[in-house]
mmCIF file of C-alpha atoms and ligand atoms in Angstrom:
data_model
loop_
_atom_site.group_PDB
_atom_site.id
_atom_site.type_symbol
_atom_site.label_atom_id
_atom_site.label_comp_id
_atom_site.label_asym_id
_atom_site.label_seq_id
_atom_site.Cartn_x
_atom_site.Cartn_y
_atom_site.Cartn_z
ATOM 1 C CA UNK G 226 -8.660 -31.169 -16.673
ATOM 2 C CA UNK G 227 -6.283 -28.827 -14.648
ATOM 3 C CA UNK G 228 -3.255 -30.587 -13.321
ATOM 4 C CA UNK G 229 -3.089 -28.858 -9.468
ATOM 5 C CA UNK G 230 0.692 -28.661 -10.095
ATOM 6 C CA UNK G 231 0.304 -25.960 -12.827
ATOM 7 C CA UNK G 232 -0.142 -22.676 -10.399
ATOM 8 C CA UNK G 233 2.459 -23.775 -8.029
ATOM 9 C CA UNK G 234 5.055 -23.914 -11.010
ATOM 10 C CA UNK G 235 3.821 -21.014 -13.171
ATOM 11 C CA UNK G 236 6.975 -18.728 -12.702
ATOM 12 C CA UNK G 237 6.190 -16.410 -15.460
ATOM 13 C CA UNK G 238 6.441 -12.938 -15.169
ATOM 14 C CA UNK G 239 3.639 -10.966 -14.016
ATOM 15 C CA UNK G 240 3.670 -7.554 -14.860
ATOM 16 C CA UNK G 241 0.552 -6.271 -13.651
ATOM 17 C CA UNK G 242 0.525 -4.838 -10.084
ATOM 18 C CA UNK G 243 -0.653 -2.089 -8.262
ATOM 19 C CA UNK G 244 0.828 -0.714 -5.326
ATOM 20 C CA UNK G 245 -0.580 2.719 -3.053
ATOM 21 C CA UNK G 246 1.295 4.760 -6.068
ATOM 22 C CA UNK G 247 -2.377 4.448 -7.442
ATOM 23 C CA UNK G 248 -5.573 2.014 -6.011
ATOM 24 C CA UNK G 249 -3.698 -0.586 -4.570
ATOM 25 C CA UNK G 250 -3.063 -1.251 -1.032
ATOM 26 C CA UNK G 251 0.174 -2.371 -1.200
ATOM 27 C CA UNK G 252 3.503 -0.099 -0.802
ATOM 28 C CA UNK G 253 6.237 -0.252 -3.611
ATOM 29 C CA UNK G 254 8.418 -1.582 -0.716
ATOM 30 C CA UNK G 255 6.490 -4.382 -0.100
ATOM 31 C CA UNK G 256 6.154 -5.445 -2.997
ATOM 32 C CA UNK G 257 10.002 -5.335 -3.770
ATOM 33 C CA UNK G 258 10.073 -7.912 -0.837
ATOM 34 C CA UNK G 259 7.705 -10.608 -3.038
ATOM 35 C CA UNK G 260 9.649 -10.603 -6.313
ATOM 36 C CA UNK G 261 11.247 -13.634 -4.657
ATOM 37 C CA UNK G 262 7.702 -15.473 -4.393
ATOM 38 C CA UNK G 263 7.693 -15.022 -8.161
ATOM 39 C CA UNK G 264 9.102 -12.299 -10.907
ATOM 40 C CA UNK G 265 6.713 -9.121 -10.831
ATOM 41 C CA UNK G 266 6.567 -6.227 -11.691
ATOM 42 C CA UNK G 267 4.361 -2.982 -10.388
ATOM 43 C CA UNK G 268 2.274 -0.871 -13.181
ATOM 44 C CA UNK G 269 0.135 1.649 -11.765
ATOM 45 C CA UNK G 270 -2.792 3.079 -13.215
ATOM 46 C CA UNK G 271 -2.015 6.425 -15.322
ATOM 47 C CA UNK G 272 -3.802 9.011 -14.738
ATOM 48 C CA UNK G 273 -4.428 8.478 -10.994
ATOM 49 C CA UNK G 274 -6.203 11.777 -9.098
ATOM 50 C CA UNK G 275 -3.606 13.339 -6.971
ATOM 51 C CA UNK G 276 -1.034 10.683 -7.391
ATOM 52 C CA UNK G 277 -0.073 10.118 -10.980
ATOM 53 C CA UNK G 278 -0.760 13.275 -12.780
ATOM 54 C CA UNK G 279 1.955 13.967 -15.447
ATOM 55 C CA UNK G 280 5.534 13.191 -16.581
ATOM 56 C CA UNK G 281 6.818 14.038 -13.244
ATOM 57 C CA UNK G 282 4.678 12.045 -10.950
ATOM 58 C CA UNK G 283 5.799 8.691 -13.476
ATOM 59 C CA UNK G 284 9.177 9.424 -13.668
ATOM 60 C CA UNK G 285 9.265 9.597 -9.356
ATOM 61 C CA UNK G 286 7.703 6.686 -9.329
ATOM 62 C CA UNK G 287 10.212 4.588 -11.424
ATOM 63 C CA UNK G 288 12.683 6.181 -9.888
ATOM 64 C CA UNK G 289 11.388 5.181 -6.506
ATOM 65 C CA UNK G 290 10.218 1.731 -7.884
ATOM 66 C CA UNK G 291 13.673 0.820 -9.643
ATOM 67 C CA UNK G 292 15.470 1.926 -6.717
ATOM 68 C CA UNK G 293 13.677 -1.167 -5.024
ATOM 69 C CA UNK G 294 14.957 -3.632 -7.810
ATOM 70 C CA UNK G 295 11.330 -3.449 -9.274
ATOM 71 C CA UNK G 296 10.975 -3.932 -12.852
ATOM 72 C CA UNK G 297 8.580 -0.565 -13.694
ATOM 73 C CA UNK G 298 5.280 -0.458 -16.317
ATOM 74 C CA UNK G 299 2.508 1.912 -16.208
ATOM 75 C CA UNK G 300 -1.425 0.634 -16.825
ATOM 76 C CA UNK G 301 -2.021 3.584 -19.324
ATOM 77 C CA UNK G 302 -5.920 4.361 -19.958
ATOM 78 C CA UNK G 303 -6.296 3.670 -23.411
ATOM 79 C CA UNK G 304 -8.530 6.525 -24.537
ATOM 80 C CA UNK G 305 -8.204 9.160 -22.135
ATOM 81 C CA UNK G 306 -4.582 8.803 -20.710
ATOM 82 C CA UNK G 307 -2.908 12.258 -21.690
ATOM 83 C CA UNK G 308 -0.012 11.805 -24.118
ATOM 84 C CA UNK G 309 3.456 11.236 -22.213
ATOM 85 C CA UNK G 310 6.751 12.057 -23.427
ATOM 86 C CA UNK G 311 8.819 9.393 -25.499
ATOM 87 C CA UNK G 312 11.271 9.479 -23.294
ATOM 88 C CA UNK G 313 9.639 8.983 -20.115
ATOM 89 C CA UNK G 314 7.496 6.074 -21.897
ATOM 90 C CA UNK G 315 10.790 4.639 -22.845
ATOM 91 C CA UNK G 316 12.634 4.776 -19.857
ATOM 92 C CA UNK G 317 9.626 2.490 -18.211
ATOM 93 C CA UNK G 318 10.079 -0.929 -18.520
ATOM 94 C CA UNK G 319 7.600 -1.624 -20.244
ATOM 95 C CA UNK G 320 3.878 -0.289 -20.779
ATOM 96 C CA UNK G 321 0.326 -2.066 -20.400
ATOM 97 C CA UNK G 322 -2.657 0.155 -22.732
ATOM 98 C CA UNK G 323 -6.400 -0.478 -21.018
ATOM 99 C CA UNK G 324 -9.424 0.222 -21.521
ATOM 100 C CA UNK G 325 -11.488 1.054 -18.503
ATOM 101 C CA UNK G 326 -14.305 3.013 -20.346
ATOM 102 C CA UNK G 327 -15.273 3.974 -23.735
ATOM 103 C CA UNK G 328 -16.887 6.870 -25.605
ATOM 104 C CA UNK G 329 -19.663 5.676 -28.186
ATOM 105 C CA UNK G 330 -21.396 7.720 -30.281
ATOM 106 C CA UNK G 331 -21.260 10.434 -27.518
ATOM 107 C CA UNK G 332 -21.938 8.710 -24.454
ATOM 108 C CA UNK G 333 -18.985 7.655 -22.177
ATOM 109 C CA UNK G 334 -19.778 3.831 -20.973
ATOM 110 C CA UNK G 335 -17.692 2.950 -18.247
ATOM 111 C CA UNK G 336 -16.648 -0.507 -17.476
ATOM 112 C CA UNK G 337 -16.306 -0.626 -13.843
ATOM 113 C CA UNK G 338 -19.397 -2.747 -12.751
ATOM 114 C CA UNK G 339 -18.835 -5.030 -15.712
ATOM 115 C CA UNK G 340 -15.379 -5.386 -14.623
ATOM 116 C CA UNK G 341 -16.732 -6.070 -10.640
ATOM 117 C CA UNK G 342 -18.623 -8.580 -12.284
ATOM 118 C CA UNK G 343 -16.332 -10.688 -14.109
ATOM 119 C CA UNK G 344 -14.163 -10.399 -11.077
ATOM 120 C CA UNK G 345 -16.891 -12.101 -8.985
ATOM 121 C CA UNK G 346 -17.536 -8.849 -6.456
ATOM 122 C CA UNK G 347 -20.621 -8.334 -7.265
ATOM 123 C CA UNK G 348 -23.552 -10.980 -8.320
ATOM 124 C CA UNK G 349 -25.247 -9.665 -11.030
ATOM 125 C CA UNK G 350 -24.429 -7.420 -13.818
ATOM 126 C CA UNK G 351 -27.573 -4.705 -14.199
ATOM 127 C CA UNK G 352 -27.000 -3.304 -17.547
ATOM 128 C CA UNK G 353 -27.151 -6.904 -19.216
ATOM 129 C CA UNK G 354 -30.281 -5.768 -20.964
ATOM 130 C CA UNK G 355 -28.859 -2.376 -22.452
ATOM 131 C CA UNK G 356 -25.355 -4.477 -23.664
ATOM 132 C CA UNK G 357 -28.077 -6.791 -25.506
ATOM 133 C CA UNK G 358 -28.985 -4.498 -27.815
ATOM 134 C CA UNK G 359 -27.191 -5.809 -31.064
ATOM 135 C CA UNK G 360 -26.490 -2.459 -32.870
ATOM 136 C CA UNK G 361 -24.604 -0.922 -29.790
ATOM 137 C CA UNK G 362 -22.882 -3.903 -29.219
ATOM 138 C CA UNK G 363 -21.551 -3.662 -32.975
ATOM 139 C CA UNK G 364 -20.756 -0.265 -32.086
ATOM 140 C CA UNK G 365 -18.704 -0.813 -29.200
ATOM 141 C CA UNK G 366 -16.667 -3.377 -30.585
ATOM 142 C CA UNK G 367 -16.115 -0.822 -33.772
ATOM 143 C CA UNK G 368 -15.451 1.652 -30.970
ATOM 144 C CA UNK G 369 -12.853 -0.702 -29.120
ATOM 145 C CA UNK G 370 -10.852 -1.700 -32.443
ATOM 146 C CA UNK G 371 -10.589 2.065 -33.396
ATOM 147 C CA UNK G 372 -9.606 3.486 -29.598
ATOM 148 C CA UNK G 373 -6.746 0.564 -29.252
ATOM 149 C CA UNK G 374 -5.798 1.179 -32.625
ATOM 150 C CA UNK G 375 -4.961 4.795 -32.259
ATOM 151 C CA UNK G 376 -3.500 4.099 -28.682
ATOM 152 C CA UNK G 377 -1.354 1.889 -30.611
ATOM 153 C CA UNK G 378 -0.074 4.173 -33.132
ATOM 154 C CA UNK G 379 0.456 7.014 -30.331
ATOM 155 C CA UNK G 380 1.008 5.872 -27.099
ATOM 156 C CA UNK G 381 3.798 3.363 -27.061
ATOM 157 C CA UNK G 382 1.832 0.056 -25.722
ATOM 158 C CA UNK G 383 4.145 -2.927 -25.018
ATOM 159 C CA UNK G 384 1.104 -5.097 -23.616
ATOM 160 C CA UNK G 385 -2.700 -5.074 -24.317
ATOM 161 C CA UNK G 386 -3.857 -5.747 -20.846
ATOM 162 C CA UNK G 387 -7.491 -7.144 -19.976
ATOM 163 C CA UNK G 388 -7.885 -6.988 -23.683
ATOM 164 C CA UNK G 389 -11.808 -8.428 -24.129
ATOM 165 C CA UNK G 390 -12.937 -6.995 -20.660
ATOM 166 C CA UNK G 391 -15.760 -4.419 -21.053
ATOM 167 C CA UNK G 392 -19.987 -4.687 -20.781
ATOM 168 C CA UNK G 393 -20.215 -7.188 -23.686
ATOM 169 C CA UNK G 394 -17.852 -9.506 -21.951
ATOM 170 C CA UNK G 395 -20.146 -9.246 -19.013
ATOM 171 C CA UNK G 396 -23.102 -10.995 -21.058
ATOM 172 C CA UNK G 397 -21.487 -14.325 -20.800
ATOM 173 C CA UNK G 398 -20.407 -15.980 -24.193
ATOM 174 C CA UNK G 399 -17.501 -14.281 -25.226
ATOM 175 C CA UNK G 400 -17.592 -16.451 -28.893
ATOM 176 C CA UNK G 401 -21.037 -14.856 -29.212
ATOM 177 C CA UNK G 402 -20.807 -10.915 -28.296
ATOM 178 C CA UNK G 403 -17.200 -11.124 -29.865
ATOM 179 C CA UNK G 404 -17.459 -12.769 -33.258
ATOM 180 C CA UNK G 405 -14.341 -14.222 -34.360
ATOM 181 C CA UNK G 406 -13.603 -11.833 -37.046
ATOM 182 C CA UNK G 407 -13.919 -8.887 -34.629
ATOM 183 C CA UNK G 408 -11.020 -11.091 -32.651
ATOM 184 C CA UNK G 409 -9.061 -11.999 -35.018
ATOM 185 C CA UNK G 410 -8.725 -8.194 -36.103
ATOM 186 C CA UNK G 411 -7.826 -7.183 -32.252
ATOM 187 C CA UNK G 412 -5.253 -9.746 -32.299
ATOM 188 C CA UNK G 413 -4.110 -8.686 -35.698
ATOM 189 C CA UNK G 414 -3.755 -4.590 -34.719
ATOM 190 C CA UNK G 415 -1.393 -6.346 -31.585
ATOM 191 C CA UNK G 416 0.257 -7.900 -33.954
ATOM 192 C CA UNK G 417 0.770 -5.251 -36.464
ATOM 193 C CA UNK G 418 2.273 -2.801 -33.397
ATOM 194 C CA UNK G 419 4.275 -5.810 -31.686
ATOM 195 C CA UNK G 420 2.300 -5.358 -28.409
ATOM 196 C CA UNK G 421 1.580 -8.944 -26.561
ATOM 197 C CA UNK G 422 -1.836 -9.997 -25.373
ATOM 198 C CA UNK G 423 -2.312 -9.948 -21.655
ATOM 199 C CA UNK G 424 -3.602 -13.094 -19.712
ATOM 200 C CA UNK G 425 -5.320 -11.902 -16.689
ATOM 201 C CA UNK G 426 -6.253 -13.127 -13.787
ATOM 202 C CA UNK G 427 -8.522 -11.089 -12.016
ATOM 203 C CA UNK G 428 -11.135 -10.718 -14.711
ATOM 204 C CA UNK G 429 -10.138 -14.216 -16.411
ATOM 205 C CA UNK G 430 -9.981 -12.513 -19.577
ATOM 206 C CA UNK G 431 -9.110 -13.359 -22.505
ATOM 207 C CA UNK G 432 -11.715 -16.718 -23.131
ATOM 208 C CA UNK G 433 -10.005 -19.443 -24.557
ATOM 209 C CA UNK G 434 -10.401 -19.163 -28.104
ATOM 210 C CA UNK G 435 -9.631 -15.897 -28.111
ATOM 211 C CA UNK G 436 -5.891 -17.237 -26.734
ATOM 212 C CA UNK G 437 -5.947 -20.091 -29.293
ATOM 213 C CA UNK G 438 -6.481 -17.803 -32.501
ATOM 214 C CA UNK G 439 -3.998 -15.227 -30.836
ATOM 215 C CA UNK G 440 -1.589 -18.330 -30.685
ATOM 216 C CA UNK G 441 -2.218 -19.378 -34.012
ATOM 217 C CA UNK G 442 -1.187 -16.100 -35.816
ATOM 218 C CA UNK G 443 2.018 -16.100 -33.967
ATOM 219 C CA UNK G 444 1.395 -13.022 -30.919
ATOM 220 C CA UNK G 445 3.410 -12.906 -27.784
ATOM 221 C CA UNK G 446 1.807 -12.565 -24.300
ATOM 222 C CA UNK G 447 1.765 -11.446 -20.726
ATOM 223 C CA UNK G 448 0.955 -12.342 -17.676
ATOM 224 C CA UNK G 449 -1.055 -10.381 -15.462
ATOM 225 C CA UNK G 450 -2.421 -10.825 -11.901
ATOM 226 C CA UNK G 451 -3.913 -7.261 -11.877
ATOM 227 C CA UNK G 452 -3.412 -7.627 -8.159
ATOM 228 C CA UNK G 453 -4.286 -4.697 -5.759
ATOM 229 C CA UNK G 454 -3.913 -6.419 -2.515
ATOM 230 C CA UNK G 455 -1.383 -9.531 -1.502
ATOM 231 C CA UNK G 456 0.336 -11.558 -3.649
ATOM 232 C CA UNK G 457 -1.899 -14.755 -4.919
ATOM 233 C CA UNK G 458 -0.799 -17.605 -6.370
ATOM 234 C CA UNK G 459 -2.232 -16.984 -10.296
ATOM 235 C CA UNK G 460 -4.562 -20.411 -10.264
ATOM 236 C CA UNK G 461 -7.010 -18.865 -13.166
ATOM 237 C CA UNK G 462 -3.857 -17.941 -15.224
ATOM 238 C CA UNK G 463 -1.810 -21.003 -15.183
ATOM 239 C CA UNK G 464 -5.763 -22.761 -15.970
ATOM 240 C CA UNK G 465 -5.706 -20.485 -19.060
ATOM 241 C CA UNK G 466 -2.494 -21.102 -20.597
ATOM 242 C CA UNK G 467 -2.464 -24.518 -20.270
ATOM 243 C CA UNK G 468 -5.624 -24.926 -21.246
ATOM 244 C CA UNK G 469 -5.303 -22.725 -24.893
ATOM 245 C CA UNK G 470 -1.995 -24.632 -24.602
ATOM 246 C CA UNK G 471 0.333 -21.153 -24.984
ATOM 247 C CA UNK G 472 3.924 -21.353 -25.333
ATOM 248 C CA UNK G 473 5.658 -19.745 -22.341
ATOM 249 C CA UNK G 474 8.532 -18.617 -24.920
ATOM 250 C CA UNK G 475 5.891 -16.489 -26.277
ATOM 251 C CA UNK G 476 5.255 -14.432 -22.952
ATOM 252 C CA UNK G 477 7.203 -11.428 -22.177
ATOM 253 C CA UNK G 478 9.418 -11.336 -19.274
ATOM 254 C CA UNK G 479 9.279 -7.953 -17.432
ATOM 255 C CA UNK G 480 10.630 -5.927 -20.470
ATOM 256 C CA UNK G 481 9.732 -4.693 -23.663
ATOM 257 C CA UNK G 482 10.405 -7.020 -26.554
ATOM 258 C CA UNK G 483 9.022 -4.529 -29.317
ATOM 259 C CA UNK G 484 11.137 -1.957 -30.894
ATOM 260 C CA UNK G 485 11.041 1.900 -30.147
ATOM 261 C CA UNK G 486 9.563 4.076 -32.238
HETATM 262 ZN ZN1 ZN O 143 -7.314 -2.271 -15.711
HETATM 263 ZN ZN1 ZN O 144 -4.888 -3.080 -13.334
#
């Protein structure tokens, strides 16, 4: 049981927003104007063709963003993102690592129409009988653990964002294509590199438990709306929290918490 007060007074920070800097619709200007609906940040996809290339195209942008009063991240694609600088990952305010697609055994899977799924945009998900297949379903979740782990170690990640999405998530029971042990290391490797675990909205991800065990061995989280359009009010989210019961002292608040290195 949801209490319908929950959305309307969830004023925790959410840090993931797009804008037109990458896919979203939105301009950085406008989205400066609804930091007063609730805190938010903007965190644009890196890479992006033609718009966020290198170094130079992310430090414009936070210049441009932070000259707005925005509070600046970066949705880095855990995997393929090339490496940035130190400096221009610390001079961000913070940064979200994602995985949007994954190499396995040779063959690149991408996530996209599991990810349309989950969101709701489309009605069926087409590969569910490939994703079945119990040895390359081990193999991606081997696959996942060892891409966010060296992310981790390299790339500076403040926030694991839409940290259980991919094809496996699209099968339905996320206790039974993500066995808790598999979890429970995820959530350790966040904890082990101080990054928090995202809760997002768009692809309701992570499940429930999955927040509970993260809970339980002490991580921090985030909110995310993954929003590419208009400000919603974040309905899922505030469903999630309260129902894993999180603590919002343990949810980050449009900076990074974890220490430089
Ligand atoms: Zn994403
Ligand atoms: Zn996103």
């Amino acid at each position: 049981m949801v209490r319908a007060s929950g959305a309307l007074t969830l004023k925790l920070f959410d840090h993931h927003i797009h804008t037109e800097r990458s896919d979203g619709t939105v301009s950085l200007a406008e989205r400066a104007r609804t930091v007063d609906v609730r805190p938010h940040g903007v965190s644009d996809h890196f890479p992006w063709p033609g718009k966020m290339r290198d170094d130079d195209d992310v430090l414009r942008y936070l210049d441009d963003a932070a000259r707005l009063g925005l509070r600046v991240g970066l949705e880095y694609d855990i995997g393929v993102a090339p490496e940035l600088r130190a400096t221009t990952r610390e001079s961000l305010h913070y940064v979200i690592g994602a995985l949007h697609q994954l190499e396995v055994d040779g063959v690149w899977i991408p996530f996209d129409e599991a990810g349309a799924f989950l969101k709701g945009k489309v009605a069926a998900f087409s590969e569910r009988e490939r994703f079945g297949d119990d040895a390359l379903a081990r193999r991606i979740r081997e696959r996942m653990l060892d891409v966010v782990r060296q992310s981790f170690e390299r790339d500076g990640i403040d926030i694991l964002g839409h940290g259980t999405m991919s094809p496996l998530a699209a099968l339905g029971d996320p206790e039974r294509v993500y066995p808790a042990e598999w979890q429970q290391q995820l959530i350790q490797l966040c904890l082990d590199a101080d990054v928090a675990i995202e809760v997002n909205e768009a692809y309701g991800v992570p499940h429930r438990e999955f927040l509970e065990r993260a809970q339980r061995m002490g991580a921090r989280f985030s909110v995310g709306s993954d929003t590419h359009g208009p400000l919603r009010p974040l309905d899922k989210t505030a469903a999630m929290i309260q129902a894993a019961s999180l603590a919002h002292e343990r949810f980050l608040a449009g900076e990074r918490v974890r220490a430089a290195r």
